[in-house]
Coordinates of C-alpha atoms in Angstrom, one line a residue:
M1 CA 0.0 0.0 0.0
N2 CA 1.5 3.4 -1.0
L3 CA 1.6 6.4 1.2
L4 CA -1.1 8.2 -0.8
S5 CA -3.5 5.3 -0.2
V6 CA -2.7 5.3 3.5
F7 CA -3.3 9.1 3.7
S8 CA -6.6 8.8 1.9
M9 CA -7.8 6.1 4.3
I10 CA -6.7 8.2 7.3
L11 CA -8.7 11.1 6.0
R12 CA -11.7 9.0 5.4
I13 CA -11.7 7.7 9.0
Y14 CA -11.1 11.3 10.2
K15 CA -14.1 12.6 8.3
T16 CA -16.4 9.9 9.6
E17 CA -15.0 9.1 13.1
G18 CA -12.9 12.2 13.9
A19 CA -9.4 12.3 15.5
K20 CA -10.6 10.0 18.2
G21 CA -11.5 7.3 15.7
V22 CA -8.1 7.5 14.0
L23 CA -6.3 7.3 17.3
S24 CA -8.3 4.5 18.7
R25 CA -7.8 2.4 15.6
T26 CA -4.1 3.1 15.6
L27 CA -3.7 2.1 19.3
R28 CA -5.8 -1.0 18.8
K29 CA -3.7 -2.2 15.9
L30 CA -0.4 -1.4 17.6
K31 CA -1.4 -3.7 20.5
Q32 CA -1.9 -6.7 18.1
K33 CA 0.6 -9.5 17.6
D34 CA 1.1 -11.9 14.8
A35 CA 0.6 -15.7 14.9
N36 CA 4.0 -16.2 16.5
G37 CA 3.4 -13.6 19.2
N38 CA 5.5 -11.0 17.6
A39 CA 4.5 -7.3 17.3
T40 CA 2.9 -6.5 14.0
T41 CA 5.1 -5.1 11.3
L42 CA 4.8 -1.5 9.9
V43 CA 2.9 -2.9 6.8
S44 CA 0.3 -4.6 9.0
K45 CA 0.0 -1.5 11.1
I46 CA -0.7 0.6 8.1
S47 CA -3.5 -1.9 7.2
I48 CA -5.6 -0.5 10.2
F49 CA -6.9 2.1 7.8
N50 CA -8.8 -0.6 5.8
K51 CA -12.4 -1.0 6.9
R52 CA -12.4 -4.7 7.8
D53 CA -15.7 -4.6 9.6
V54 CA -17.6 -3.0 6.7
I55 CA -21.0 -4.3 8.0
G56 CA -20.4 -2.7 11.4
F57 CA -18.9 0.5 10.1
Y58 CA -21.9 1.2 7.9
D59 CA -24.6 -0.3 10.1
F60 CA -26.6 2.9 10.0
L61 CA -27.3 2.2 6.3
T62 CA -29.7 -0.5 7.2
F63 CA -31.8 1.5 9.7
K64 CA -35.5 1.3 8.7
D65 CA -37.5 4.4 7.7
A66 CA -39.5 5.3 10.8
G67 CA -41.6 7.9 9.0
V68 CA -43.0 11.1 10.7
L69 CA -45.7 11.8 13.3
Q70 CA -49.0 12.5 11.7
E71 CA -51.2 13.8 14.6
I72 CA -51.8 17.4 15.5
I73 CA -48.7 19.0 16.9
P74 CA -48.9 19.7 20.6
M75 CA -48.2 23.4 21.5
D76 CA -45.1 22.4 23.5
R77 CA -43.6 20.9 20.4
K78 CA -44.2 23.8 18.1
N79 CA -41.1 25.6 17.0
V80 CA -38.8 22.9 18.5
V81 CA -36.0 22.0 16.1
N82 CA -33.7 18.9 16.4
W83 CA -30.3 19.1 14.6
L84 CA -28.5 15.8 14.0
I85 CA -24.8 16.4 13.5
P86 CA -21.7 14.4 13.0
D87 CA -18.7 14.7 15.4
F88 CA -17.0 18.1 15.4
G89 CA -13.8 19.7 16.6
I90 CA -12.4 23.2 16.8
G91 CA -12.2 24.9 13.4
S92 CA -14.9 23.0 11.6
G93 CA -16.4 25.4 9.0
G94 CA -19.4 23.3 8.3
H95 CA -20.3 23.0 12.0
L96 CA -19.7 26.8 12.4
N97 CA -22.5 27.5 9.9
I98 CA -24.8 25.0 11.5
F99 CA -24.3 26.5 15.0
R100 CA -24.7 30.0 13.5
F101 CA -28.2 29.2 12.1
I102 CA -29.1 27.5 15.4
S103 CA -28.1 30.7 17.2
M104 CA -30.2 32.8 14.8
L105 CA -33.2 30.6 15.3
E106 CA -32.8 30.9 19.1
N107 CA -32.9 34.6 18.7
L108 CA -36.1 34.3 16.8
G109 CA -37.8 32.2 19.6
Y110 CA -37.1 28.6 18.5
K111 CA -36.1 25.9 20.9
N112 CA -33.2 23.8 19.5
N113 CA -31.7 20.4 20.4
I114 CA -28.4 19.2 19.1
C115 CA -27.8 15.5 18.7
L116 CA -24.4 13.9 17.9
V117 CA -24.9 10.7 15.9
G118 CA -22.2 8.1 15.2
E119 CA -18.9 7.9 17.0
H120 CA -17.6 11.0 18.6
R121 CA -14.8 12.3 20.8
H122 CA -16.8 13.9 23.6
S123 CA -16.8 12.5 27.1
S124 CA -20.2 14.0 28.1
E125 CA -23.0 16.2 26.7
S126 CA -21.8 19.1 29.0
K127 CA -18.3 18.9 27.6
A128 CA -19.6 19.0 24.0
K129 CA -21.7 22.0 24.8
D130 CA -18.7 23.7 26.5
L131 CA -16.7 23.3 23.3
I132 CA -19.5 24.7 21.2
N133 CA -19.9 27.7 23.5
E134 CA -16.2 28.4 23.7
H135 CA -15.2 28.0 20.1
F136 CA -18.4 28.5 18.0
F137 CA -21.5 30.2 19.4
E138 CA -23.0 30.6 22.9
L139 CA -26.1 28.4 22.5
K140 CA -29.0 27.6 24.7
A141 CA -29.6 24.3 22.9
D142 CA -29.5 21.0 24.8
I143 CA -27.0 18.3 23.7
Y144 CA -27.8 14.6 23.2
F145 CA -25.7 11.6 22.2
G146 CA -27.7 9.4 19.9
I147 CA -31.3 9.6 18.7
E148 CA -32.7 7.2 21.4
D149 CA -33.1 10.0 24.0
L150 CA -33.7 12.9 21.6
P151 CA -37.0 14.5 22.4
E152 CA -40.0 15.0 20.1
A153 CA -39.8 18.1 17.9
E154 CA -41.8 19.8 15.2
F155 CA -38.8 19.9 12.9
S156 CA -35.7 17.7 12.6
F157 CA -32.7 18.4 10.4
A158 CA -30.0 16.1 9.0
T159 CA -26.8 18.0 8.4
G160 CA -24.6 15.6 6.4
W161 CA -25.1 12.4 4.5
T162 CA -24.3 10.0 7.4
T163 CA -26.8 11.9 9.7
A164 CA -29.5 11.5 7.1
Y165 CA -29.7 7.8 7.7
F166 CA -30.1 8.4 11.4
L167 CA -32.9 11.0 10.8
R168 CA -34.7 8.5 8.5
A169 CA -34.8 6.1 11.5
F170 CA -36.0 8.8 13.9
S171 CA -39.8 8.8 14.4
K172 CA -40.5 11.5 17.0
T173 CA -40.8 14.4 14.6
Y174 CA -43.4 16.0 12.3
H175 CA -41.2 17.3 9.5
K176 CA -37.8 16.0 8.3
L177 CA -35.4 18.5 6.7
Y178 CA -31.9 18.4 5.3
F179 CA -29.4 21.2 5.8
V180 CA -27.2 20.7 2.8
Q181 CA -24.0 22.7 2.5
D182 CA -22.3 20.9 -0.4
F183 CA -22.9 18.1 -2.9
E184 CA -21.3 15.4 -0.7
P185 CA -21.1 12.5 -3.1
S186 CA -18.4 14.5 -4.9
F187 CA -16.2 14.1 -1.8
Y188 CA -15.6 10.5 -2.9
A189 CA -14.6 8.7 -6.1
G190 CA -17.3 6.8 -7.9
G191 CA -18.1 3.9 -5.6
S192 CA -20.0 2.8 -2.5
E193 CA -19.6 6.0 -0.5
Y194 CA -20.6 8.1 -3.5
A195 CA -23.8 6.0 -3.8
F196 CA -24.4 6.1 0.0
A197 CA -24.3 9.9 0.1
E198 CA -26.3 10.3 -3.1
E199 CA -29.0 8.0 -1.9
T200 CA -29.9 10.4 1.0
Y201 CA -31.2 12.9 -1.5
K202 CA -34.0 10.4 -2.3
F203 CA -35.2 10.1 1.3
G204 CA -38.0 12.7 0.8
F205 CA -36.6 15.3 3.2
T206 CA -37.1 19.0 2.5
G207 CA -33.8 20.6 1.6
V208 CA -32.4 23.9 3.0
C209 CA -29.3 24.4 0.8
A210 CA -26.3 26.7 0.9
G211 CA -27.0 28.7 -2.3
D212 CA -29.1 28.5 -5.4
W213 CA -26.8 26.2 -7.3
L214 CA -27.1 23.4 -4.7
A215 CA -30.9 23.9 -4.2
N216 CA -31.5 23.7 -8.0
K217 CA -29.2 20.7 -8.4
L218 CA -31.0 18.7 -5.8
K219 CA -34.4 19.8 -7.1
N220 CA -33.7 19.1 -10.7
E221 CA -31.6 15.9 -10.4
Y222 CA -33.3 14.2 -7.4
G223 CA -36.8 15.7 -7.2
M224 CA -36.2 17.2 -3.8
T225 CA -38.3 20.1 -2.5
T226 CA -35.6 22.7 -1.7
H227 CA -35.1 26.2 -0.4
S228 CA -31.8 28.2 -0.3
V229 CA -30.0 30.4 2.1
S230 CA -27.1 32.5 1.2
F231 CA -23.8 33.5 2.9
S232 CA -22.5 36.5 4.7
Y233 CA -19.6 37.2 7.1
D234 CA -18.8 38.3 10.6
R235 CA -18.7 42.1 10.4
D236 CA -16.9 42.4 13.8
L237 CA -14.0 40.3 12.5
Y238 CA -13.7 40.9 8.7
Y239 CA -13.0 44.4 7.6
P240 CA -10.0 46.2 5.9
R241 CA -7.2 46.7 8.4
N242 CA -4.9 49.7 8.2
L243 CA -1.6 48.0 8.1
Q244 CA 1.8 49.5 7.7
V245 CA 3.1 48.9 4.2
T246 CA 6.8 47.8 4.2
N247 CA 7.2 47.8 0.4
N248 CA 5.2 48.4 -2.8
K249 CA 5.2 44.8 -4.0
K250 CA 2.0 43.1 -4.9
K251 CA 0.9 40.2 -2.6
I252 CA -1.2 37.1 -3.5
F253 CA -2.9 35.0 -0.9
C254 CA -3.9 31.4 -1.4
Y255 CA -5.6 29.0 1.0
F256 CA -4.5 25.4 0.8
R257 CA -5.9 22.3 2.4
P258 CA -4.5 19.2 0.6
P259 CA -7.0 16.7 2.1
T260 CA -9.8 18.7 0.6
I261 CA -9.3 18.0 -3.1
R262 CA -12.3 20.1 -4.2
R263 CA -10.2 23.2 -3.3
G264 CA -7.9 22.6 -6.2
L265 CA -4.3 22.6 -4.7
E266 CA -2.7 21.4 -7.9
T267 CA -4.4 24.0 -10.1
A268 CA -3.5 26.8 -7.7
L269 CA 0.2 25.8 -7.4
I270 CA 0.7 25.5 -11.1
A271 CA -1.1 28.8 -11.8
L272 CA 0.9 30.7 -9.1
D273 CA 4.2 29.2 -10.4
L274 CA 3.4 30.7 -13.8
V275 CA 2.5 34.1 -12.2
A276 CA 5.8 34.2 -10.3
K277 CA 7.8 33.5 -13.5
E278 CA 5.9 36.1 -15.5
Y279 CA 5.7 38.8 -12.8
P280 CA 8.9 38.7 -10.7
G281 CA 8.8 40.3 -7.3
V282 CA 5.2 39.3 -6.5
E283 CA 4.9 38.0 -3.0
F284 CA 2.9 35.0 -1.8
I285 CA 1.2 34.2 1.5
F286 CA 0.0 30.6 1.8
A287 CA -2.2 29.6 4.7
G288 CA -4.4 26.7 5.8
W289 CA -1.7 24.1 5.8
D290 CA 2.1 23.7 6.2
M291 CA 3.2 24.1 2.6
N292 CA 6.9 23.6 3.1
D293 CA 6.5 20.0 2.1
F294 CA 5.3 21.0 -1.4
K295 CA 7.8 22.1 -4.1
F296 CA 7.3 25.7 -5.1
E297 CA 10.5 27.4 -6.4
H298 CA 9.6 30.9 -5.3
E299 CA 9.7 32.6 -2.0
F300 CA 6.5 32.5 0.0
E301 CA 5.3 33.1 3.6
N302 CA 4.2 29.8 5.0
A303 CA 1.5 31.1 7.5
G304 CA 0.1 27.6 8.1
L305 CA -3.0 27.0 10.1
L306 CA -4.2 30.3 11.5
S307 CA -6.9 31.3 14.1
L308 CA -9.9 33.2 12.8
E309 CA -8.6 36.3 14.6
E310 CA -5.4 36.2 12.6
L311 CA -7.0 35.9 9.1
P312 CA -8.2 39.5 8.6
D313 CA -4.7 40.9 8.9
I314 CA -3.5 38.4 6.3
Y315 CA -6.3 39.2 3.9
S316 CA -6.0 43.0 4.3
Q317 CA -2.3 43.0 3.3
C318 CA -2.9 41.1 0.1
D319 CA -4.0 42.5 -3.3
I320 CA -5.4 39.2 -4.7
A321 CA -6.6 36.0 -3.2
L322 CA -6.8 32.8 -5.3
V323 CA -9.8 30.9 -4.0
L324 CA -10.8 27.8 -6.1
S325 CA -13.8 25.6 -5.5
F326 CA -14.8 22.6 -7.6
T327 CA -17.9 22.0 -5.6
N328 CA -19.9 24.5 -3.6
L329 CA -18.3 27.7 -2.4
S330 CA -17.2 28.2 1.2
L331 CA -17.5 31.4 3.2
L332 CA -14.0 32.4 2.3
P333 CA -14.6 34.6 -0.7
L334 CA -17.0 37.0 1.2
E335 CA -14.7 37.1 4.2
I336 CA -11.7 38.0 1.9
M337 CA -13.7 40.6 -0.1
A338 CA -14.8 42.3 3.2
C339 CA -11.1 42.8 4.0
G340 CA -10.5 44.7 0.7
C341 CA -8.7 41.8 -1.1
V342 CA -9.8 40.9 -4.7
V343 CA -11.0 37.4 -5.2
V344 CA -9.9 35.3 -8.2
S345 CA -11.9 32.1 -8.6
N346 CA -12.9 29.5 -11.2
E347 CA -16.0 29.7 -13.4
G348 CA -19.0 27.4 -12.9
E349 CA -22.5 27.4 -11.7
N350 CA -21.3 26.1 -8.3
V351 CA -19.4 29.4 -8.0
E352 CA -21.4 31.9 -10.0
W353 CA -24.5 31.7 -7.7
L354 CA -22.5 34.1 -5.5
L355 CA -19.5 35.4 -7.5
N356 CA -19.5 37.2 -10.8
D357 CA -17.3 39.5 -12.9
N358 CA -18.7 42.5 -11.0
N359 CA -17.4 41.4 -7.6
A360 CA -14.6 39.1 -8.4
K361 CA -12.4 37.9 -11.3
L362 CA -13.6 34.5 -12.7
S363 CA -11.5 32.3 -14.9
S364 CA -11.5 29.0 -16.7
P365 CA -10.1 26.4 -14.3
N366 CA -7.2 26.0 -16.7
P367 CA -4.1 27.0 -14.6
V368 CA -2.5 28.8 -17.6
I369 CA -5.6 31.0 -18.0
I370 CA -5.9 31.6 -14.3
A371 CA -2.3 32.8 -14.3
E372 CA -3.0 35.1 -17.2
N373 CA -6.0 36.6 -15.4
I374 CA -4.0 37.2 -12.2
I375 CA -1.2 38.8 -14.2
Q376 CA -3.6 41.2 -15.9
L377 CA -4.9 42.3 -12.5
L378 CA -1.3 42.8 -11.2
R379 CA -0.6 45.0 -14.2
D380 CA -3.8 47.0 -14.0
D381 CA -4.1 49.0 -10.7
G382 CA -7.3 50.7 -12.0
K383 CA -9.1 47.3 -12.5
L384 CA -7.7 45.9 -9.2
N385 CA -9.0 48.9 -7.2
E386 CA -12.3 48.8 -9.0
L387 CA -12.8 45.1 -8.1
R388 CA -11.6 45.8 -4.5
S389 CA -14.2 48.5 -4.0
K390 CA -17.0 46.4 -5.6
G391 CA -16.1 43.4 -3.6
I392 CA -16.3 45.3 -0.3
D393 CA -19.7 46.8 -1.4
F394 CA -21.0 43.3 -2.3
A395 CA -19.9 41.8 1.0
N396 CA -21.5 44.7 2.8
S397 CA -24.8 44.0 1.0
T398 CA -25.1 40.6 2.7
N399 CA -26.4 40.0 6.2
W400 CA -26.5 36.8 8.3
N401 CA -29.7 38.0 10.1
D402 CA -31.5 38.1 6.8
E403 CA -30.5 34.5 6.1
G404 CA -31.7 33.4 9.6
K405 CA -35.1 35.1 9.0
K406 CA -35.2 33.3 5.6
L407 CA -34.8 29.9 7.3
A408 CA -37.4 30.8 9.9
S409 CA -39.8 31.7 7.1
Y410 CA -39.3 28.3 5.5
L411 CA -40.1 26.6 8.8
E412 CA -43.2 28.7 9.2
A413 CA -44.4 27.8 5.7
I414 CA -43.8 24.1 6.3
S415 CA -45.6 24.3 9.7
S416 CA -48.8 26.0 8.3

């Protein structure tokens, strides 16, 4: 087994079981001995990342559909919302958005319950809530481990493909919904997991999707009833910083996360290499990952993994940010725009539901053409400043509270 295969399997376990799952499997394997009583070899230790107990690992796939409650909703269950979520840790962007919408619903008078399904790292419900309150949002929501003790609610949301199987098996709710932030089958190569994720779009849940592209895709391709919410940004955190300029060199920011293949690391590195060769003296700041292990024959600042509080300074000192996305967009483009940095991204319906040539620079995903577009901006201060100003204006036109009210309006319509 090559190192890339090992890495892929580690990531798959991390996505579904978290760091605790990776650690526990590793320790379990390290304790094993072979038939002669000898410690297992490195090769056999690596094999822990194979799913040997496939049936047990995916037992949730066989949960039966429990349907929904049909009787008149009691008043004490009205406006109660259950959220089924996978395990989470500090820095999870998908969970940040879930908790944000829970917070907004709380402010609008909804009672929320959060239920962790599947394996997780938390020792108690109170510890899990402490982590949410400290690193995400201060929530009033109660925390539950597993659907067995989860109380009855008017609405219940799945929030990822694995959680959808648990929601299908949950009977104590009147309406089942699906908070969809990306087209999750595309996280996998064609195969079982692609099919497992895709199947959840056929469960009959009402979709609340991140953006129109995803809402339209699930409606048109899977017949789902869908609604969309858009993105905004934290105004208290993301705004242009008045930083002391040490030189007049242009700076380009790029976010890298090698395990997340949909963010286009290869495309970005090739494009930026071409930019550096054609426009000598441009400076680069790479963040999101330790990029020293990747060959890039030009100087760059290796910022690595940064806290949220550190990001605005980085964005504000850069002229251009290359932000690629081959599935749905993240919150990153709006946060970058709000700091006065021009976003360059790839074309596609998955991007253009939010970005366009009036607030960003869109390009063919061909790295050669991306490089040409970046170089044009570097050489045209007038266009760069125009896009910078329009990006700030567009970011300012968005508002999280509007999106929270939009979600509440969907729930009201479903309830009536």
